[in-house]
Amino acid sequence: MLRTDEILSTIRMLHAEHLDVRAVTLALNLNDCASASVDQLCKKVYHKIVSRASQLVEICDDVGAKYGIPITNKRIAISPAAILLSGHNVQAAVELARALDNAAERCRVDFVGGFSALVQKGVSAGASVVIESLPEVLNTTKRVCASINAASRKAGVNMDALHRLGHVISQTANADKEKVGFAAAKLVVFANIPDDNPFMAGAYMGAGEPEATINIGVSGPGVVDSALRRRILAAQEEGKRLTLADLSEEIKTASFRVTRIGELIGREVAERLNTQFGVVDLSLAPTPQVGDSIGEILKTLGIANVGAPGSTAAIAMLNDAVKKGGLFASSSVGGLSGAFIPVSEDSTLADAAAQGHLHLEKLEAMTAVCSVGLDMILIPGDTPPETIAAIMADEMAIGVINNKTTATRLVPCPGKVAGDRVSFGGLFGASPVMEVRNVGASDQFVRFGGRIPAPLQSLGN
């Protein structure tokens, strides 16, 4: 039986601390939809998605209402589009993307991820078609999201792919001048991509997954921040000294509670859909809403200006405590599971960037110890493709050497320069365009191409 204080704690989380289930993602294997005919391929994909996901939104809304917990996004993730597009051309890729978009609209889901390719060791014909189609696909569809895995611990870093993607990202953004490059925000470039990530834009269904599965992304930055504030205030009133170890324990406790709620929701949605339950991704994913910020947690931990010395240590502690608390709460933890620092989606981080406290280089250091990487970083629209590729290469190297998932979601903003403010609205938020230093100084490095070999750790087996 729940104690009164536990009931009141849950009510606080729901109504004052921005607790939600950030994403319910239905992952579907579409490999059986492959066809030599583009028309047949698209029809089979559309039919399978609609037949399996038509009730997803209704069930999520019903389960959310039952427990009084909002489910912010309902999503679909598919097996990599590169597999379906083997033997096809770029126009076929565009038609497939439109079929995915239409199916997502029919099912009333927010996004469909998995327009993806894995190229860490080389680029197959299907993967090449996916990459070449991205500027048109991301600019002509509303809900389709893409991801490319360009590095891994076992393979190293594919610099040829990154150089190519630098051009693709630039082309994608510049084709969307009306929305200041927003189309590029639907593309993530990964190292060590997880097979079961429920968060967009990087969600896809990897090899070895079941035919269909429900993955849950929970989120509770506000819950964690409120718990820390209460603990600090109580210690001050009682005249007790708190240490960072004590605060880490508080984060673990809050993460445990959030993860439990996420698994409860996920298992019921899966049961009602007659689908296997997959994982809870216990990442702390912020929103632009005040009170729902990773940056605010860092301030509560004593970092007055996010980006100041100590910021990397604070985010490392936060990330570790979140993982420990969530892992204790569920045996089905997966995805990314950590703390996200997407600048435009976190109002406190965006403010720190605007005030000059948080720079690209410091963000890169912070990504070495948290999930997921350089996320929702707005950069000047005239940033050369080679410089974009070099930024991605740095982030890929962090993932490869540290054997962790990391990624970039870089958004060149056409016509904008460092310091200009851009707003995308909704969960994508707003941010200043960040300065990219030493533009062009790494062009030759990128143009050497080839593959940066896998590190010694790759021989671990």
Coordinates of C-alpha atoms in Angstrom, one line a residue:
M1 CA 0.0 0.0 0.0
L2 CA 1.3 3.5 -0.9
R3 CA 2.1 5.8 1.9
T4 CA 0.6 9.3 2.0
D5 CA 3.9 11.0 1.3
E6 CA 4.4 8.8 -1.8
I7 CA 1.0 9.8 -3.1
L8 CA 1.7 13.5 -2.5
S9 CA 5.1 13.1 -4.1
T10 CA 3.6 11.7 -7.3
I11 CA 1.0 14.5 -7.4
R12 CA 3.9 17.0 -7.2
M13 CA 5.7 15.3 -10.0
L14 CA 2.6 15.4 -12.2
H15 CA 1.3 18.9 -11.6
A16 CA 4.4 20.9 -10.6
E17 CA 7.5 19.2 -11.9
H18 CA 6.7 18.5 -15.6
L19 CA 6.7 14.7 -15.4
D20 CA 5.6 13.1 -18.6
V21 CA 6.3 10.1 -20.8
R22 CA 8.2 11.9 -23.5
A23 CA 7.7 9.3 -26.2
V24 CA 6.0 6.0 -26.9
T25 CA 7.6 4.5 -30.0
L26 CA 6.3 1.5 -31.9
A27 CA 9.3 -0.1 -33.7
L28 CA 8.4 -2.1 -36.8
N29 CA 10.5 -4.4 -38.9
L30 CA 9.7 -3.6 -42.6
N31 CA 12.2 -5.9 -44.3
D32 CA 9.5 -8.1 -45.6
C33 CA 8.1 -5.2 -47.6
A34 CA 11.1 -5.2 -50.0
S35 CA 10.1 -5.3 -53.6
A36 CA 11.7 -4.7 -57.0
S37 CA 8.7 -2.5 -57.8
V38 CA 8.7 0.9 -56.2
D39 CA 4.9 1.0 -56.2
Q40 CA 4.6 -2.4 -54.5
L41 CA 7.3 -1.4 -52.0
C42 CA 5.4 1.8 -51.0
K43 CA 2.0 0.0 -50.8
K44 CA 3.4 -2.8 -48.6
V45 CA 5.1 -0.3 -46.3
Y46 CA 2.0 1.9 -46.0
H47 CA -0.3 -1.1 -45.3
K48 CA 2.0 -2.7 -42.7
I49 CA 2.4 0.6 -40.8
V50 CA -1.3 1.4 -40.8
S51 CA -2.3 -2.1 -39.9
R52 CA 0.1 -2.2 -36.9
A53 CA 0.0 1.4 -35.7
S54 CA -3.5 2.7 -36.4
Q55 CA -4.6 2.3 -32.8
L56 CA -1.3 3.5 -31.2
V57 CA -2.4 7.1 -30.6
E58 CA -5.8 6.1 -29.2
I59 CA -4.3 3.5 -26.9
C60 CA -1.6 5.9 -25.7
D61 CA -4.2 8.6 -25.0
D62 CA -6.4 6.1 -23.1
V63 CA -3.5 4.8 -21.0
G64 CA -2.3 8.3 -20.3
A65 CA -5.8 9.4 -19.1
K66 CA -6.1 6.3 -17.0
Y67 CA -3.0 7.1 -15.0
G68 CA -3.2 10.9 -15.3
I69 CA 0.3 11.0 -17.0
P70 CA 0.6 12.9 -20.3
I71 CA 2.3 11.0 -23.2
T72 CA 3.8 13.9 -25.2
N73 CA 4.8 12.1 -28.4
K74 CA 3.6 9.0 -30.2
R75 CA 6.1 7.8 -32.8
I76 CA 7.0 5.0 -35.2
A77 CA 10.5 3.7 -35.9
I78 CA 11.3 1.3 -38.8
S79 CA 14.1 -1.0 -39.8
P80 CA 16.7 0.9 -41.9
A81 CA 15.3 2.3 -45.1
A82 CA 18.7 1.5 -46.8
I83 CA 17.8 -2.2 -46.7
L84 CA 14.5 -1.6 -48.6
L85 CA 16.2 0.7 -51.1
S86 CA 18.9 -1.7 -52.2
G87 CA 18.6 -1.9 -56.0
H88 CA 16.5 1.3 -56.2
N89 CA 17.4 4.9 -57.1
V90 CA 17.0 8.3 -55.4
Q91 CA 13.5 8.9 -56.8
A92 CA 12.4 5.6 -55.2
A93 CA 13.8 6.8 -51.9
V94 CA 11.7 10.0 -52.1
E95 CA 8.6 7.9 -52.9
L96 CA 9.3 5.6 -50.0
A97 CA 9.7 8.7 -47.7
R98 CA 6.3 10.0 -48.9
A99 CA 4.7 6.7 -48.2
L100 CA 6.1 6.7 -44.6
D101 CA 4.9 10.3 -44.2
N102 CA 1.4 9.4 -45.4
A103 CA 1.2 6.4 -43.1
A104 CA 2.4 8.5 -40.2
E105 CA -0.3 11.1 -40.9
R106 CA -2.9 8.3 -41.2
C107 CA -1.9 6.9 -37.8
R108 CA -1.8 10.5 -36.3
V109 CA 1.7 9.9 -34.9
D110 CA 4.2 12.8 -34.5
F111 CA 7.2 11.3 -36.3
V112 CA 8.4 8.3 -38.1
G113 CA 12.1 7.5 -37.8
G114 CA 14.3 4.9 -39.5
F115 CA 15.0 6.6 -42.8
S116 CA 18.4 5.4 -41.9
A117 CA 21.7 3.8 -43.0
L118 CA 24.6 2.2 -41.2
V119 CA 27.9 3.3 -43.0
Q120 CA 30.5 3.0 -40.3
K121 CA 32.7 0.6 -42.4
G122 CA 31.5 1.5 -45.9
V123 CA 28.6 2.8 -47.9
S124 CA 26.4 0.2 -49.6
A125 CA 24.3 0.9 -52.6
G126 CA 21.1 1.3 -50.5
A127 CA 22.9 3.5 -48.0
S128 CA 24.2 5.7 -50.8
V129 CA 20.6 6.2 -52.1
V130 CA 19.4 7.1 -48.6
I131 CA 22.2 9.7 -48.2
E132 CA 21.8 11.3 -51.6
S133 CA 18.0 11.6 -51.2
L134 CA 18.1 13.3 -47.8
P135 CA 17.9 16.9 -48.9
E136 CA 14.7 16.3 -50.9
V137 CA 13.3 13.8 -48.4
L138 CA 13.7 16.0 -45.4
N139 CA 12.4 19.1 -47.2
T140 CA 9.3 17.4 -48.8
T141 CA 8.0 15.4 -45.8
K142 CA 6.7 16.6 -42.5
R143 CA 7.2 13.6 -40.2
V144 CA 10.1 11.6 -41.6
C145 CA 13.3 11.6 -39.6
A146 CA 16.7 10.2 -40.6
S147 CA 19.8 8.9 -39.0
I148 CA 23.2 7.8 -40.3
N149 CA 25.6 5.7 -38.2
A150 CA 29.1 6.8 -39.4
A151 CA 31.3 5.4 -36.7
S152 CA 31.6 2.6 -34.2
R153 CA 34.0 1.1 -31.7
K154 CA 34.6 -1.9 -34.0
A155 CA 34.9 0.0 -37.3
G156 CA 36.4 3.4 -36.4
V157 CA 35.2 6.6 -38.1
N158 CA 34.2 6.7 -41.8
M159 CA 35.6 10.1 -42.9
D160 CA 34.4 9.7 -46.5
A161 CA 30.8 9.3 -45.2
L162 CA 31.2 12.3 -42.9
H163 CA 32.6 14.5 -45.7
R164 CA 29.6 13.5 -47.8
L165 CA 27.2 14.2 -45.0
G166 CA 28.7 17.6 -44.4
H167 CA 27.6 18.5 -47.9
V168 CA 24.2 16.8 -47.4
I169 CA 23.5 18.7 -44.2
S170 CA 24.4 22.0 -45.9
Q171 CA 22.2 21.3 -48.9
T172 CA 19.3 20.2 -46.7
A173 CA 19.4 23.4 -44.6
N174 CA 19.9 25.7 -47.5
A175 CA 16.9 24.2 -49.3
D176 CA 14.8 25.2 -46.4
K177 CA 15.6 28.9 -46.2
E178 CA 12.0 29.8 -45.4
K179 CA 12.2 27.8 -42.1
V180 CA 15.8 28.8 -41.5
G181 CA 17.2 25.4 -42.1
F182 CA 14.8 23.4 -39.9
A183 CA 14.8 20.4 -42.2
A184 CA 18.4 19.6 -41.1
A185 CA 17.0 19.2 -37.5
K186 CA 15.4 15.9 -38.6
L187 CA 18.8 14.3 -39.3
V188 CA 21.2 12.8 -36.7
V189 CA 24.6 11.4 -37.4
F190 CA 25.7 8.8 -34.9
A191 CA 28.6 6.8 -33.5
N192 CA 27.5 3.5 -31.9
I193 CA 23.8 3.9 -32.7
P194 CA 21.6 2.0 -30.3
D195 CA 19.1 -0.5 -31.8
D196 CA 16.2 0.5 -29.6
N197 CA 16.3 4.3 -29.3
P198 CA 12.7 5.8 -28.9
F199 CA 13.8 9.4 -29.3
M200 CA 13.7 11.3 -32.5
A201 CA 15.3 12.1 -34.8
G202 CA 17.5 9.1 -34.2
A203 CA 14.9 6.3 -33.6
Y204 CA 15.2 3.2 -35.8
M205 CA 14.8 -0.5 -35.4
G206 CA 18.1 -2.4 -35.4
A207 CA 19.0 -5.9 -36.3
G208 CA 18.1 -8.5 -33.7
E209 CA 15.0 -6.8 -32.6
P210 CA 11.6 -8.5 -32.7
E211 CA 9.0 -8.0 -35.5
A212 CA 7.4 -5.2 -33.5
T213 CA 8.1 -3.7 -30.1
I214 CA 7.1 -0.8 -27.9
N215 CA 10.0 1.4 -26.5
I216 CA 9.4 4.1 -24.0
G217 CA 11.2 7.4 -23.5
V218 CA 10.6 8.9 -20.1
S219 CA 11.7 12.4 -19.1
G220 CA 11.9 14.2 -15.8
P221 CA 14.4 17.1 -15.6
G222 CA 11.8 19.0 -13.6
V223 CA 11.4 16.1 -11.2
V224 CA 15.1 15.8 -10.6
D225 CA 15.6 19.5 -10.2
S226 CA 12.7 19.8 -7.7
A227 CA 14.0 16.9 -5.7
L228 CA 17.4 18.5 -5.4
R229 CA 16.0 21.8 -4.4
R230 CA 13.9 20.3 -1.7
R231 CA 16.9 18.3 -0.4
I232 CA 19.1 21.4 -0.3
L233 CA 16.5 23.5 1.4
A234 CA 15.8 20.9 4.0
A235 CA 19.6 20.6 4.8
Q236 CA 19.8 24.4 5.1
E237 CA 16.9 24.6 7.5
E238 CA 18.3 21.8 9.6
G239 CA 21.8 23.2 9.5
K240 CA 23.2 20.0 7.9
R241 CA 26.1 19.8 5.4
L242 CA 25.3 18.3 2.0
T243 CA 27.9 16.7 -0.2
L244 CA 27.8 15.9 -3.9
A245 CA 27.5 12.3 -3.0
D246 CA 24.2 13.1 -1.1
L247 CA 22.9 15.0 -4.1
S248 CA 23.8 12.1 -6.4
E249 CA 21.7 9.8 -4.2
E250 CA 18.8 12.2 -4.5
I251 CA 19.1 12.1 -8.3
K252 CA 19.1 8.3 -8.2
T253 CA 15.9 8.2 -6.2
A254 CA 14.1 10.6 -8.5
S255 CA 15.2 8.6 -11.6
F256 CA 14.0 5.4 -10.0
R257 CA 10.5 6.9 -9.6
V258 CA 10.4 8.3 -13.1
T259 CA 11.5 5.0 -14.6
R260 CA 9.0 3.0 -12.7
I261 CA 6.2 5.2 -14.1
G262 CA 7.6 4.9 -17.6
E263 CA 7.7 1.1 -17.5
L264 CA 4.1 0.9 -16.1
I265 CA 2.9 3.0 -19.1
G266 CA 5.0 1.1 -21.7
R267 CA 3.9 -2.4 -20.6
E268 CA 0.3 -1.5 -20.7
V269 CA 0.5 0.1 -24.1
A270 CA 2.3 -2.9 -25.4
E271 CA -0.2 -5.3 -23.9
R272 CA -3.1 -3.4 -25.5
L273 CA -1.4 -3.4 -28.9
N274 CA -0.6 -7.1 -28.5
T275 CA 3.0 -6.2 -29.0
Q276 CA 6.2 -7.0 -27.2
F277 CA 7.5 -4.5 -24.7
G278 CA 11.1 -3.4 -25.4
V279 CA 12.9 -0.9 -23.3
V280 CA 12.6 2.1 -21.1
D281 CA 15.0 4.8 -22.2
L282 CA 15.5 6.8 -19.0
S283 CA 17.1 9.8 -20.6
L284 CA 16.4 13.2 -19.1
A285 CA 15.2 15.1 -22.2
P286 CA 14.5 18.8 -21.6
T287 CA 11.9 21.0 -23.3
P288 CA 12.0 24.8 -23.9
Q289 CA 9.5 25.1 -21.0
V290 CA 10.9 26.8 -17.9
G291 CA 11.2 24.2 -15.1
D292 CA 12.0 21.4 -17.5
S293 CA 15.7 22.0 -18.1
I294 CA 19.0 20.1 -17.7
G295 CA 20.7 23.5 -17.4
E296 CA 18.5 24.3 -14.4
I297 CA 19.7 21.1 -12.7
L298 CA 23.3 22.1 -13.3
K299 CA 22.6 25.5 -11.7
T300 CA 21.0 23.8 -8.7
L301 CA 24.1 21.7 -8.4
G302 CA 26.1 25.0 -8.0
I303 CA 27.2 25.9 -11.6
A304 CA 26.0 29.5 -11.7
N305 CA 26.9 29.9 -15.4
V306 CA 26.4 26.7 -17.4
G307 CA 29.6 26.2 -19.3
A308 CA 31.8 27.4 -16.5
P309 CA 34.6 25.1 -15.1
G310 CA 32.9 22.2 -13.3
S311 CA 30.1 21.9 -15.9
T312 CA 31.5 18.7 -17.3
A313 CA 31.9 17.2 -13.9
A314 CA 28.4 18.1 -12.9
I315 CA 26.8 16.6 -16.1
A316 CA 28.9 13.5 -15.6
M317 CA 27.6 13.1 -12.0
L318 CA 24.0 13.7 -13.2
N319 CA 24.3 11.2 -16.1
D320 CA 25.8 8.5 -13.8
A321 CA 23.2 8.9 -11.1
V322 CA 20.3 8.8 -13.7
K323 CA 21.6 5.5 -15.1
K324 CA 22.0 4.0 -11.6
G325 CA 18.6 4.9 -10.5
G326 CA 16.9 3.9 -13.7
L327 CA 18.7 0.6 -13.9
F328 CA 17.5 -0.4 -10.4
A329 CA 14.0 0.4 -11.4
S330 CA 13.8 -1.7 -14.5
S331 CA 15.5 -4.7 -16.1
S332 CA 14.6 -3.4 -19.5
V333 CA 16.6 -0.2 -19.8
G334 CA 18.0 0.6 -23.2
G335 CA 18.2 3.3 -25.9
L336 CA 20.4 6.2 -24.9
S337 CA 19.6 6.5 -21.2
G338 CA 21.4 9.5 -19.8
A339 CA 21.1 13.3 -19.9
F340 CA 20.4 15.2 -23.1
I341 CA 21.9 18.7 -23.7
P342 CA 20.1 19.9 -26.9
V343 CA 20.8 23.6 -26.8
S344 CA 17.8 25.0 -28.7
E345 CA 15.4 22.6 -26.7
D346 CA 16.6 23.7 -23.3
S347 CA 15.9 27.3 -22.4
T348 CA 18.7 27.5 -19.8
L349 CA 21.3 26.1 -22.1
A350 CA 20.2 28.5 -24.9
D351 CA 20.4 31.4 -22.4
A352 CA 24.0 30.4 -21.4
A353 CA 25.0 30.3 -25.1
A354 CA 23.4 33.7 -25.7
Q355 CA 25.4 35.2 -22.7
G356 CA 28.7 33.8 -23.9
H357 CA 29.1 31.2 -21.1
L358 CA 28.6 28.1 -23.2
H359 CA 30.7 27.6 -26.4
L360 CA 30.8 24.8 -28.9
E361 CA 34.1 23.5 -27.5
K362 CA 32.7 23.3 -24.0
L363 CA 29.6 21.5 -25.2
E364 CA 31.8 19.0 -26.9
A365 CA 33.6 18.3 -23.6
M366 CA 30.3 17.8 -21.9
T367 CA 29.1 15.3 -24.5
A368 CA 32.0 13.1 -23.6
V369 CA 30.2 12.2 -20.4
C370 CA 26.5 12.3 -21.3
S371 CA 23.9 11.5 -23.9
V372 CA 23.6 12.1 -26.8
G373 CA 26.1 14.6 -28.2
L374 CA 26.1 17.9 -30.0
D375 CA 22.3 18.1 -30.2
M376 CA 20.3 20.8 -31.8
I377 CA 23.2 23.1 -32.4
L378 CA 22.4 26.1 -34.6
I379 CA 25.4 27.2 -36.6
P380 CA 26.0 29.9 -39.2
G381 CA 24.4 29.1 -42.6
D382 CA 27.7 29.7 -44.5
T383 CA 29.6 27.1 -42.5
P384 CA 31.6 25.1 -45.1
P385 CA 30.7 21.4 -45.5
E386 CA 34.3 20.4 -44.6
T387 CA 34.0 22.2 -41.2
I388 CA 30.6 20.6 -40.5
A389 CA 32.3 17.2 -41.3
A390 CA 35.2 18.0 -38.9
I391 CA 32.8 18.9 -36.1
M392 CA 31.1 15.6 -36.6
A393 CA 34.4 13.8 -36.7
D394 CA 35.3 15.2 -33.3
E395 CA 32.1 13.9 -31.9
M396 CA 32.4 10.5 -33.5
A397 CA 35.9 10.1 -32.1
I398 CA 34.5 10.7 -28.6
G399 CA 32.0 7.9 -29.1
V400 CA 34.5 5.5 -30.6
I401 CA 37.3 6.0 -28.1
N402 CA 34.9 5.9 -25.1
N403 CA 32.7 3.1 -26.4
K404 CA 29.5 5.2 -26.0
T405 CA 26.7 6.4 -28.2
T406 CA 27.2 9.9 -29.3
A407 CA 25.8 12.0 -32.2
T408 CA 25.4 15.3 -33.8
R409 CA 22.3 17.2 -34.9
L410 CA 23.8 20.3 -36.5
V411 CA 21.5 22.9 -38.1
P412 CA 23.1 25.4 -40.5
C413 CA 20.8 28.5 -40.5
P414 CA 20.8 30.1 -44.0
G415 CA 21.4 33.9 -43.8
K416 CA 22.2 33.8 -40.1
V417 CA 25.5 34.6 -38.4
A418 CA 26.8 33.8 -34.9
G419 CA 24.7 35.6 -32.3
D420 CA 21.5 35.8 -34.3
R421 CA 18.5 34.2 -32.5
V422 CA 16.4 31.6 -34.3
S423 CA 13.1 30.0 -33.1
F424 CA 11.7 26.8 -34.5
G425 CA 8.8 26.7 -32.0
G426 CA 7.3 23.8 -30.1
L427 CA 9.7 21.2 -28.6
F428 CA 12.4 22.3 -31.0
G429 CA 12.7 25.6 -29.1
A430 CA 14.9 28.6 -29.8
S431 CA 18.6 29.4 -29.6
P432 CA 21.3 31.8 -30.7
V433 CA 23.3 30.7 -33.6
M434 CA 26.6 29.5 -32.1
E435 CA 30.0 30.6 -33.2
V436 CA 32.1 28.0 -35.1
R437 CA 35.7 28.9 -34.6
N438 CA 38.6 28.2 -37.0
V439 CA 36.4 27.7 -40.0
G440 CA 38.2 26.0 -42.8
A441 CA 41.3 25.2 -40.7
S442 CA 40.6 21.4 -40.9
D443 CA 39.7 21.1 -44.6
Q444 CA 42.8 19.1 -45.6
F445 CA 42.3 16.7 -42.7
V446 CA 38.7 16.0 -43.9
R447 CA 39.7 15.7 -47.5
F448 CA 42.3 13.0 -46.8
G449 CA 39.2 10.8 -46.3
G450 CA 39.2 7.1 -45.8
R451 CA 38.5 5.6 -42.4
I452 CA 40.1 6.5 -39.0
P453 CA 41.0 3.0 -37.8
A454 CA 39.2 1.4 -34.8
P455 CA 41.0 1.9 -31.5
L456 CA 42.7 -0.7 -29.5
Q457 CA 39.5 -1.2 -27.4
S458 CA 37.9 -2.8 -30.5
L459 CA 39.9 -5.9 -29.9
G460 CA 38.2 -6.4 -26.6
N461 CA 36.6 -9.8 -27.6

